Coordinates of C-alpha atoms (C1' of nucleotides) in Angstrom, one line a residue:
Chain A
X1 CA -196.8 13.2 161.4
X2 CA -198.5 11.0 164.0
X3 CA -200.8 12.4 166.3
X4 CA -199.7 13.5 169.6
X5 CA -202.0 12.0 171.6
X6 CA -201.8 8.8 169.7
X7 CA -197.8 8.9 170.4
X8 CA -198.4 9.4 174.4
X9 CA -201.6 7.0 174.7
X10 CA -199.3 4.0 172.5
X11 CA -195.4 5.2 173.0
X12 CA -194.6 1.1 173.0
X13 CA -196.5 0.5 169.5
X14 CA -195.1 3.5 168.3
X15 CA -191.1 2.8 168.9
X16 CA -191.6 -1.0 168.0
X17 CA -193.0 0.7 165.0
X18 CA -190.4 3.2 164.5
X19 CA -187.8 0.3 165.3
X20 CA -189.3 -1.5 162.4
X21 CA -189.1 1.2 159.7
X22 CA -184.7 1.3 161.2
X23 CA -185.7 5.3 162.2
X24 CA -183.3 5.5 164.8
X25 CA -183.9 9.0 165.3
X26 CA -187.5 8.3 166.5
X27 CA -187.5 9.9 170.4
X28 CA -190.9 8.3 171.6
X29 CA -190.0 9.0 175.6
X30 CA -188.7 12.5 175.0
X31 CA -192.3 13.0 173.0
X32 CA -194.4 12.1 176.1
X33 CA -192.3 13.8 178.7
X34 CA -192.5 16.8 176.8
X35 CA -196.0 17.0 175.9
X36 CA -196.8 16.2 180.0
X37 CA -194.6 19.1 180.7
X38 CA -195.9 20.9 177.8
X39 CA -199.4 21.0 179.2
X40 CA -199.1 21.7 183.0
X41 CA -197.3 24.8 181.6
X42 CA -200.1 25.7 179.1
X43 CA -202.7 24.8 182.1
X44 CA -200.9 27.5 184.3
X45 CA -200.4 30.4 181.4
X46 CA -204.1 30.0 180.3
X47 CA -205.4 30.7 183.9
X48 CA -203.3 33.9 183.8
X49 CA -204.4 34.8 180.5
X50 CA -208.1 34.5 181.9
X51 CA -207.0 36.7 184.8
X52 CA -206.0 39.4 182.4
X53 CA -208.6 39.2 180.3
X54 CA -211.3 39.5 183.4
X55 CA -209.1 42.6 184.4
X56 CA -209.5 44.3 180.7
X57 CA -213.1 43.5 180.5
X58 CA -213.4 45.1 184.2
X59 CA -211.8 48.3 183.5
X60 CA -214.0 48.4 180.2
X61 CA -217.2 48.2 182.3
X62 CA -215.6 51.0 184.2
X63 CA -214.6 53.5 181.6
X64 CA -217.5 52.8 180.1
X65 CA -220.2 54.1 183.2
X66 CA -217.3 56.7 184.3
X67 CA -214.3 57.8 181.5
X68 CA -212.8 59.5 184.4
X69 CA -212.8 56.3 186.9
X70 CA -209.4 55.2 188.3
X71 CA -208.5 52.3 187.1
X72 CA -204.3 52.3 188.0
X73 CA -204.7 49.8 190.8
X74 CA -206.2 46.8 187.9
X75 CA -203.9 48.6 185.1
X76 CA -201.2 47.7 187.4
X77 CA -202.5 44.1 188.6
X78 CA -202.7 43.1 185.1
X79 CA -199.6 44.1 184.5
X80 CA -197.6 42.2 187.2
X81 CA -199.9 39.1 186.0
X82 CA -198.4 39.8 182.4
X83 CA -194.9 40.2 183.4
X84 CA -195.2 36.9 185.3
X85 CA -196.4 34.5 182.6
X86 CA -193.7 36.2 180.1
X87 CA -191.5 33.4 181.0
X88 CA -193.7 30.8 181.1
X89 CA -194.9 31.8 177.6
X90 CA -191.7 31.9 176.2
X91 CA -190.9 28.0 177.7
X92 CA -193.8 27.0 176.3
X93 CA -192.9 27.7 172.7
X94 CA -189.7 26.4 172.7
X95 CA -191.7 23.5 174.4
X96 CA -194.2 23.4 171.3
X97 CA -191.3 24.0 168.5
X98 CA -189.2 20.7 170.3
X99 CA -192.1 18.8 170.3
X100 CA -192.9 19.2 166.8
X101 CA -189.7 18.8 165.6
X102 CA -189.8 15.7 167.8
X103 CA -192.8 14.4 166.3
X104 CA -191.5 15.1 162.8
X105 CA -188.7 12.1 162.8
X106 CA -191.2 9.3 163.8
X107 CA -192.8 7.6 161.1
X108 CA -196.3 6.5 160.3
X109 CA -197.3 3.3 161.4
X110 CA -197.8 0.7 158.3
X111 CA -200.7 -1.4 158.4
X112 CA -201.3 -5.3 159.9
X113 CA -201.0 -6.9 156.0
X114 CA -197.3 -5.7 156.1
X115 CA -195.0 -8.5 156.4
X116 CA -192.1 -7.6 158.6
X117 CA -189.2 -9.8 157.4
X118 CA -189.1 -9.5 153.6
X119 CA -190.8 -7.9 150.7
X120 CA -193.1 -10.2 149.5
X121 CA -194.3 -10.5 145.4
X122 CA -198.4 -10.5 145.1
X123 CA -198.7 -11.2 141.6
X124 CA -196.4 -11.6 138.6
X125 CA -197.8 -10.3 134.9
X126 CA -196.5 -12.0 131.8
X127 CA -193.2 -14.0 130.8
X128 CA -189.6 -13.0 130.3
X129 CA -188.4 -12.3 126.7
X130 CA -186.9 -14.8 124.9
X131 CA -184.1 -14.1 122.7
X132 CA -182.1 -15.8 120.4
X133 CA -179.3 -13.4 120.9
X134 CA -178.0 -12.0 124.1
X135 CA -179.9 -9.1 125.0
X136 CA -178.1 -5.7 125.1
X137 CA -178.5 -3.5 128.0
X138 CA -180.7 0.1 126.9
X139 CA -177.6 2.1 126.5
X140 CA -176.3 0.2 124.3
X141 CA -179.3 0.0 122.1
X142 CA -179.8 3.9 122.8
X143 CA -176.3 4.4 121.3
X144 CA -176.6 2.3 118.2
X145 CA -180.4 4.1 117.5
X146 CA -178.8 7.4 118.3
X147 CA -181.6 8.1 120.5
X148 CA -179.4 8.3 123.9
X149 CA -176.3 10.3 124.2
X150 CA -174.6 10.0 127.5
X151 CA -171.2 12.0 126.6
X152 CA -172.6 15.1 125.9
X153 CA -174.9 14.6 128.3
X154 CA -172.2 14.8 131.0
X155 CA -170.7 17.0 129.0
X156 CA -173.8 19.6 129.5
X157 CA -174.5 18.8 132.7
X158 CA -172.3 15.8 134.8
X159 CA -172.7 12.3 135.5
X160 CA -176.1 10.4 135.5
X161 CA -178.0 12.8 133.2
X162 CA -179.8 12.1 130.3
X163 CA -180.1 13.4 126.9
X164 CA -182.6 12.0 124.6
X165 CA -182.3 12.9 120.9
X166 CA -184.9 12.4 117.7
X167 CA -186.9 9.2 118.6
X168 CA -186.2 8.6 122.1
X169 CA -187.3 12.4 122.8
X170 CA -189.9 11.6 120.6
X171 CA -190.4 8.5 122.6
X172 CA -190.4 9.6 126.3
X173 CA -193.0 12.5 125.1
X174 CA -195.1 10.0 123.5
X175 CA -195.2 7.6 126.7
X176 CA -196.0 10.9 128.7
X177 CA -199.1 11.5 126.2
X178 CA -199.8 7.8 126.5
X179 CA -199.9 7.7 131.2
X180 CA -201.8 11.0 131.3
X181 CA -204.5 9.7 128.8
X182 CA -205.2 6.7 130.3
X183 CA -205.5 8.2 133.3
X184 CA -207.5 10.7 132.4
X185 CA -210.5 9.1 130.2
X186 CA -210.4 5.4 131.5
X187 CA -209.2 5.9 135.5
X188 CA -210.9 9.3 136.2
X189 CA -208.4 11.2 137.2
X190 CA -207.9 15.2 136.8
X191 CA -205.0 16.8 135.0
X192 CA -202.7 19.0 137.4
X193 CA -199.9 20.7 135.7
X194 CA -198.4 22.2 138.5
X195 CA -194.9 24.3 139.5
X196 CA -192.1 22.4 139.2
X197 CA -190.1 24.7 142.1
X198 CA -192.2 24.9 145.7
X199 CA -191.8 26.4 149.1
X200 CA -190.4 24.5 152.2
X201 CA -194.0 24.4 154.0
X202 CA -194.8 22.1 150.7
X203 CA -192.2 19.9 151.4
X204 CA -192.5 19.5 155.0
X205 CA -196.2 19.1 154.4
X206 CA -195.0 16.2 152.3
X207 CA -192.5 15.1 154.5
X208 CA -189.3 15.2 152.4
X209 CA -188.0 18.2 155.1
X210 CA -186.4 17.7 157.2
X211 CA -185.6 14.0 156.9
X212 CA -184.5 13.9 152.8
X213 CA -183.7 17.3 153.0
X214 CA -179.3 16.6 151.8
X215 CA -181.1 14.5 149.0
X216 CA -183.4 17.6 147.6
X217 CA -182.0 20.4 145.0
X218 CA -182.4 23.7 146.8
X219 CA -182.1 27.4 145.4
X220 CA -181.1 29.0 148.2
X221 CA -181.8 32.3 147.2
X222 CA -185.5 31.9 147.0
X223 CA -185.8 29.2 149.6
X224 CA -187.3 26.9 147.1
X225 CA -186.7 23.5 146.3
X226 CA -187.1 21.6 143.2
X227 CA -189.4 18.6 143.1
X228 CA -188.4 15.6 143.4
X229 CA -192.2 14.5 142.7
X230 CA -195.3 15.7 141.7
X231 CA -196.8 14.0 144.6
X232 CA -195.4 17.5 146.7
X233 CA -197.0 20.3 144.7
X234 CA -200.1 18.3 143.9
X235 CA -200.5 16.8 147.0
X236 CA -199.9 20.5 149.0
X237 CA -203.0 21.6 146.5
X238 CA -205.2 21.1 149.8
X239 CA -203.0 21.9 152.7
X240 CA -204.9 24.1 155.1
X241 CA -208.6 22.8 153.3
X242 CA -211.3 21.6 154.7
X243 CA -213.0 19.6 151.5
X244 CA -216.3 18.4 151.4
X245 CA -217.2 14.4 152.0
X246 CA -219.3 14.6 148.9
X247 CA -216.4 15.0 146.6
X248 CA -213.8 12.4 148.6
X249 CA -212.2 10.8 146.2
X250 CA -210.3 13.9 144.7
X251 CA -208.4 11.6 142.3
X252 CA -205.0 13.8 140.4
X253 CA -202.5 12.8 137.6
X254 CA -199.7 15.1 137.0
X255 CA -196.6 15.2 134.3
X256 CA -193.8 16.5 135.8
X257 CA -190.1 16.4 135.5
X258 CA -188.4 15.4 139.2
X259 CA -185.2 16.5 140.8
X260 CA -183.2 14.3 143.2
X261 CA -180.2 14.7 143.7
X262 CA -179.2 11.3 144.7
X263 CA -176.4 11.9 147.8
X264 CA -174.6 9.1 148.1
X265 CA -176.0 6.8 145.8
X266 CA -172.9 3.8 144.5
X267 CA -172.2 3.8 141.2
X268 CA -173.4 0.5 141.1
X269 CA -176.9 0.0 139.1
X270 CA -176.7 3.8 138.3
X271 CA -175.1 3.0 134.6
X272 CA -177.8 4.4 131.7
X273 CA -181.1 5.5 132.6
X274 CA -182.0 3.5 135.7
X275 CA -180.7 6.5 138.2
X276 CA -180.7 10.5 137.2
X277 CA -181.0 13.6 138.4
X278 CA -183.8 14.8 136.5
X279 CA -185.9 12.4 134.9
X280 CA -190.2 12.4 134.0
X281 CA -192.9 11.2 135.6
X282 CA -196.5 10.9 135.5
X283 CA -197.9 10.4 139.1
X284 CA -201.4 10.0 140.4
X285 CA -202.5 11.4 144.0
X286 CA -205.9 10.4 145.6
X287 CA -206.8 12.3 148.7
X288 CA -210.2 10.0 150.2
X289 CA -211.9 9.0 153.0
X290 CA -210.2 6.9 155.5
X291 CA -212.8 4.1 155.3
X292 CA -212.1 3.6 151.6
X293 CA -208.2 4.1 151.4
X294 CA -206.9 0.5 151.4
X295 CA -209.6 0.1 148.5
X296 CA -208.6 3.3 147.0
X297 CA -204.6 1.8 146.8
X298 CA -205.2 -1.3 145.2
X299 CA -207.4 0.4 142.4
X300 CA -204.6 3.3 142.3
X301 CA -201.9 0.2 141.6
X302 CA -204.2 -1.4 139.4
X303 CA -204.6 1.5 137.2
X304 CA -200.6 2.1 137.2
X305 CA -200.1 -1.7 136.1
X306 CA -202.8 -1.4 133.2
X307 CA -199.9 0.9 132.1
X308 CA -197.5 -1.6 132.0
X309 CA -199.8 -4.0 130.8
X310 CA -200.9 -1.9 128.0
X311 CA -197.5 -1.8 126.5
X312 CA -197.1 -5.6 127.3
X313 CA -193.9 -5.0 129.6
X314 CA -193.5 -8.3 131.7
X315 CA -193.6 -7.1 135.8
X316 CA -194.7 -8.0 139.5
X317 CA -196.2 -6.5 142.1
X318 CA -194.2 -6.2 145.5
X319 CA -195.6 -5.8 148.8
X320 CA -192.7 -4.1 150.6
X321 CA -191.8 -5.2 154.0
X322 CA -191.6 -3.0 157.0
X323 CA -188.0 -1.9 156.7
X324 CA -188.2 -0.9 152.9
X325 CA -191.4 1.1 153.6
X326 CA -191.2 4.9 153.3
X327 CA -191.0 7.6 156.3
X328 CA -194.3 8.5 155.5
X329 CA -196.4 5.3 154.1
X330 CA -198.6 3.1 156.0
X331 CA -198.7 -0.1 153.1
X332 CA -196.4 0.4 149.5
X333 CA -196.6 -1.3 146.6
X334 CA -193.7 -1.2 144.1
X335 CA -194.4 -2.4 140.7
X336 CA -191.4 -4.2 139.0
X337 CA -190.7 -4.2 135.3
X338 CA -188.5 -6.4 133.8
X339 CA -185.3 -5.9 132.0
X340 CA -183.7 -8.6 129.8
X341 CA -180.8 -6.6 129.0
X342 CA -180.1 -5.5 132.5
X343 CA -181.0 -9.3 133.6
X344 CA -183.1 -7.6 136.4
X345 CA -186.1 -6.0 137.8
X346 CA -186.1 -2.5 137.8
X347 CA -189.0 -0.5 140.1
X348 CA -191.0 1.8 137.9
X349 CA -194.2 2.2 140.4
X350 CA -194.3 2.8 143.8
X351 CA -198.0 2.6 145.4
X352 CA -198.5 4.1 148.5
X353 CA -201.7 4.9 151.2
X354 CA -200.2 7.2 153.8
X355 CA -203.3 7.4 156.1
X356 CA -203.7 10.5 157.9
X357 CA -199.6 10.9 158.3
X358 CA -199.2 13.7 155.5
X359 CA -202.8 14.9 155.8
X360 CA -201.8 15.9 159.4
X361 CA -199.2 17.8 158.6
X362 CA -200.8 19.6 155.7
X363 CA -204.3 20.4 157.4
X364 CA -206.4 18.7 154.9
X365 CA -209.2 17.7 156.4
X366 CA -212.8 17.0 154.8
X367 CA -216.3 17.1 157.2
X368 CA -218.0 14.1 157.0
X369 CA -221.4 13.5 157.0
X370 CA -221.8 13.3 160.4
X371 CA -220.8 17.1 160.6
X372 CA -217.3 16.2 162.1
X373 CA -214.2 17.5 160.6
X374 CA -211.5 14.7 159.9
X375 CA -208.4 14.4 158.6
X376 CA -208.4 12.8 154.6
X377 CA -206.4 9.6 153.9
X378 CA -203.7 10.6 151.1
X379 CA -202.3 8.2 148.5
X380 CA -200.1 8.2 145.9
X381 CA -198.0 6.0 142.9
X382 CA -196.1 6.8 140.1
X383 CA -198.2 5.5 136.8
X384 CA -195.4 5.5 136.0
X385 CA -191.4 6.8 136.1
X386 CA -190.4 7.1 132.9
X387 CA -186.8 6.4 132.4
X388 CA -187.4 2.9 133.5
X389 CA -190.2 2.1 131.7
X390 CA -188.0 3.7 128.4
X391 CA -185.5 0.7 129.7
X392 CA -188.0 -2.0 129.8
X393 CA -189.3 -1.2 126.8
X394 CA -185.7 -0.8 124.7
X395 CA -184.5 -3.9 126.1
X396 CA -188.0 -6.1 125.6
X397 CA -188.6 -5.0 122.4
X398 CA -184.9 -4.9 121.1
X399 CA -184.7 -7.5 117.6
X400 CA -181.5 -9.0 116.9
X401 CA -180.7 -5.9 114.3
X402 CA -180.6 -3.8 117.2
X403 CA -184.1 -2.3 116.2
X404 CA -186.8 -1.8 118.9
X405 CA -190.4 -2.9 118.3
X406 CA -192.9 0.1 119.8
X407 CA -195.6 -1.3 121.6
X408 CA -199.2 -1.3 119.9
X409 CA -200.9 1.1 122.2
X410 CA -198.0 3.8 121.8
X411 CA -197.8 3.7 117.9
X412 CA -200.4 6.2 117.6
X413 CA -198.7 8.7 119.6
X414 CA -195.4 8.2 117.9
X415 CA -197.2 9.5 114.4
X416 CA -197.8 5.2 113.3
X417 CA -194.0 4.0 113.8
X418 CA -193.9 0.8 114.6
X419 CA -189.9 -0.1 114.9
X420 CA -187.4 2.0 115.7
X421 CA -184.3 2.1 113.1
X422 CA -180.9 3.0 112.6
Chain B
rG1 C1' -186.7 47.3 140.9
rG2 C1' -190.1 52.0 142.2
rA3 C1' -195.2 54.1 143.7
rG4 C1' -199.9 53.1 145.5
rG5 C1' -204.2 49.7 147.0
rG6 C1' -205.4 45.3 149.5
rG7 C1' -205.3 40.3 152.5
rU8 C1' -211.5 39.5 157.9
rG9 C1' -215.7 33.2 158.7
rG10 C1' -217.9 28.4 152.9
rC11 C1' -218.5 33.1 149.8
rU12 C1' -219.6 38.7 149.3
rG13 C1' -218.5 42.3 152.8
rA14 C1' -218.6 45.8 157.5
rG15 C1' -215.6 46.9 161.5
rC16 C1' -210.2 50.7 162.3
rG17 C1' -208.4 50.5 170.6
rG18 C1' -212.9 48.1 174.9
rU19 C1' -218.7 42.7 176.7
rU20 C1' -216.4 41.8 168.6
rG21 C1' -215.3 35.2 167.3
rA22 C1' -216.4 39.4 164.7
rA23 C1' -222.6 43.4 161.6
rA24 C1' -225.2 42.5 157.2
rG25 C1' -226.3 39.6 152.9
rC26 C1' -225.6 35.0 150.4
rG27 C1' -224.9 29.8 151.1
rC28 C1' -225.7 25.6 154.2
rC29 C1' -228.5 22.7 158.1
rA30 C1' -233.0 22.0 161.1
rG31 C1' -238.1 23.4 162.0
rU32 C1' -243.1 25.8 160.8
rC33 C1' -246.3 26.1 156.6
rU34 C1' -247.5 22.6 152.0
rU35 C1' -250.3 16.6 149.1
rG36 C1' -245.0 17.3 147.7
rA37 C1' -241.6 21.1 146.2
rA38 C1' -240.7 26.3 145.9
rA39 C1' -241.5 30.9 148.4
rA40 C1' -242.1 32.9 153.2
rC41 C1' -241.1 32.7 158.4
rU42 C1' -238.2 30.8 162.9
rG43 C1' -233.8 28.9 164.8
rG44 C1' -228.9 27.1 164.1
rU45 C1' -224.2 27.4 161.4
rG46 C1' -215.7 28.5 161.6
rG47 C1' -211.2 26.0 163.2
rG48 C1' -207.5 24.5 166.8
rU49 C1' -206.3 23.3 171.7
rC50 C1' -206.6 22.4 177.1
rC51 C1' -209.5 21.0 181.7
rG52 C1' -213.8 17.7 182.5
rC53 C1' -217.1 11.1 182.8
rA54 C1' -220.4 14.6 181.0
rA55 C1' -222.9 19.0 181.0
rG56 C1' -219.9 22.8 180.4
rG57 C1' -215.9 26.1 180.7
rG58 C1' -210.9 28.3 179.6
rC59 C1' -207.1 29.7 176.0
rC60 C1' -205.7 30.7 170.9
rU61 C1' -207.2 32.1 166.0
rC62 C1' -209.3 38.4 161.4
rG63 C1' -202.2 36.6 155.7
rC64 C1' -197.4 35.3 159.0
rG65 C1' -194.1 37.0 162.9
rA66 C1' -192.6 40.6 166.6
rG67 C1' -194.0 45.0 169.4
rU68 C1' -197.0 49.0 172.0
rU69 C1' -201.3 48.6 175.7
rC70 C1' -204.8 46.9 181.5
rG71 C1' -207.0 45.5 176.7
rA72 C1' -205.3 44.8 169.4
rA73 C1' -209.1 42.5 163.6
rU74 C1' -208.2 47.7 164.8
rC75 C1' -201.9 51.2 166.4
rU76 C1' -196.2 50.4 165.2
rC77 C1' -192.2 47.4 162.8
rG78 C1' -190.5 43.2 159.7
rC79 C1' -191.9 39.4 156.2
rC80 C1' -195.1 36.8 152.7
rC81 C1' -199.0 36.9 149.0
rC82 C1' -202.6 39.4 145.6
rC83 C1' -204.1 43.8 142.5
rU84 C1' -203.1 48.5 139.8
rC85 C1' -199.7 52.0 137.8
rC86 C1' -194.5 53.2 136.4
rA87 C1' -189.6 51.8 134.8

RNA sequence: GGAGGGGUGGCUGAGCGGUUGAAAGCGCCAGUCUUGAAAACUGGUGGGUCCGCAAGGGCCUCGCGAGUUCGAAUCUCGCCCCCUCCA
């Protein structure tokens, strides 16, 4: 969340902001009326509170030279002072738990390089495909390999699941091997296997609650919700932390499977693998300094499209406009990959810096070398979704015999196949 | 699930109703000493928030929440987490 004082000292920037992002829900005015009222009554309850605590200290001093001294008169003048801010109290926390909530549906403001009309392509890597046949779409190909199996898929668990047999398992655990090495000996990142199930704090610290809440799978029992990235658990690894500046950048890649459940979501561009409930990913969070996180994001969406460029899969980078932006991100990338069969691009990275917004929330700060404790900058970007990059790289490397060519840089992790077969 | 033990500052660990935001040690920072370093010695060293130009001051904070009290780290109740033992 934003700072208060930064909402009260810029409510204009702020709404025009909020306007931008379409977060109707955004109550700027309400924000700064309430913090005003907020503090007058905080003002008038801490002079009370002083009161009181002058009177206990007085009676101390007296008990102390004399047990026996009477000290009903100040017993009794505390008292009435206590049972007179009781009320006051009580406003003021209802005051503090509005203003909160309040402060929880305005979104973080996105940085001067994002364009405000339309999402705007930075780079483009590679060529389309050419075929001299008409490209099949991946579940077609997934069918005829018997690597995908969509009925019993529904059958086990509904619509838009996905079960992977022989190969393509084979496949989407090799890919998984492939990310979290790369990451790991060539971009410097740290392995986090975390739990796949986390507490509501975690996702408000991450801001899916309240706002995606309906779009979260919940156990109810437990009050815990199921991931719907790793970029929650791993990123709640330092809520409530003060870190060191010496060891900004903390730089994380985590496997995990994620959970969404998709409300509402049209039929329409669902069909295969391009939207499921439950599907892998291999994410990378970087919690740094705020002077180096708009470096820190272009390396972080460098090192998720050496992934793509690694196994040759044709994409562009997107600098998304205001009104595509997340809640919570100040300047997103989205990485597109290419799919012949599908005739379209499909988004298999999204690159975010979220500035302070989520470190806020969580408490992680770091104390710099100045001595002054300051809220981290906290990025993130898938490197990268998995289900979409198994598309691209069924419907890129399909041959007319409705074989599948594995990329060079995978081969070794699929045991040395190098086509996939019938 | 049942029975115990426990959650205190960066860490270890005292405190168990009163000037305790919290002893002591370690760590860290600064200074003295030294050619330099180490050792030794001296001093400093949590976070949040509000008022204030500032200096400074107030309030909150000892797992979380409620309560008792003039006063709570200390007492009571509920919850969470960790450890040990039992099933």
């Amino acid at each position: 969340m934003l700072d208060v004082k930064f909402i009260c000292e810029n409510p204009d920037a702020v709404k025009k902001n909020a306007a931008g992002k379409n977060e109707r829900r955004a109550e700027v005015d309400k924000v700064v009326a309430l913090n005003e009222q907020k503090k007058k009554l905080q003002l008038s309850v801490e002079e009370a509170r002083t009161k009181i605590n002058v009177i206990s200290k007085d009676i101390a001093g007296l008990k102390k030279a004399d047990p026996k001294s009477d000290v009903s008169a100040k017993q009794a003048e505390s008292r009435a002072i206590g049972d007179g801010i009781k009320k006051s109290e009580e406003d003021m926390k209802a005051l503090e738990k509005e203003l909160d909530t309040l402060c929880m549906w305005i979104p973080n403001m996105v940085h001067a390089s994002v364009p405000v009309k339309s999402n705007r392509t930075e780079k483009t890597w590679g060529e389309k495909a050419k075929f001299d046949f008409k490209p099949k779409p991946h579940w077609e190909i997934g069918k005829e390999l018997g690597i995908l199996d969509e009925e019993r898929a529904a059958k086990l668990s509904g619509s838009n699941f996905l079960l992977l047999m022989g190969a393509g398992a084979a496949l989407e655990r090799a890919l998984i091997n492939f990310m979290l090495d790369l990451h790991i000996r060539m971009h410097g990142y740290k392995e986090v296997w975390p739990p796949f199930l986390v507490n509501r704090d975690s996702m408000i610290g991450t801001g899916q609650v309240p706002k995606m809440e309906d779009d979260m799978y919940k156990c109810e029992k437990d009050e815990l919700f199921l991931i719907p990235t790793a970029e929650v658990p791993v990123t709640n690894l330092h809520r409530d932390e003060i870190l060191s500046h010496d060891q900004l950048p903390v730089c994380y890649t985590s496997y995990t499977a994620c959970f969404r459940r998709e409300a509402g979501a049209y039929s329409k561009d669902t069909r295969g693998m391009q939207r499921i409930h439950q599907f892998d990913k291999v994410e990378m969070v970087k919690f740094t300094h705020p002077d180096k996180s708009w470096e820190e994001l272009e390396t972080l969406t460098v090192n998720a499209e050496e992934v793509l460029e690694k196994l040759g899969l044709h994409y562009r980078r997107l600098l998304l406009s205001t009104g595509d932006m997340s809640f919570s991100s100040a300047k997103t990338y989205d990485l597109e990959a290419w799919a012949p069969g599908l005739d379209k691009w499909l988004e298999v990275s999204s690159c975010s810096n979220f500035t302070d917004f989520q470190a806020r929330r969580l408490k992680t700060r770091f104390r710099d070398a100045d001595g002054k404790v300051k809220h981290v900058h906290t990025l993130n970007g898938s490197g990268l979704a998995l289900p979409r990059t198994v598309i691209a790289i069924l419907e890129n490397y399909q041959q007319a015999d409705g074989s599948v060519v594995i990329p060079e840089a995978l081969r070794s992790y699929l045991g040395g196949v190098s086509v996939l077969k019938k």
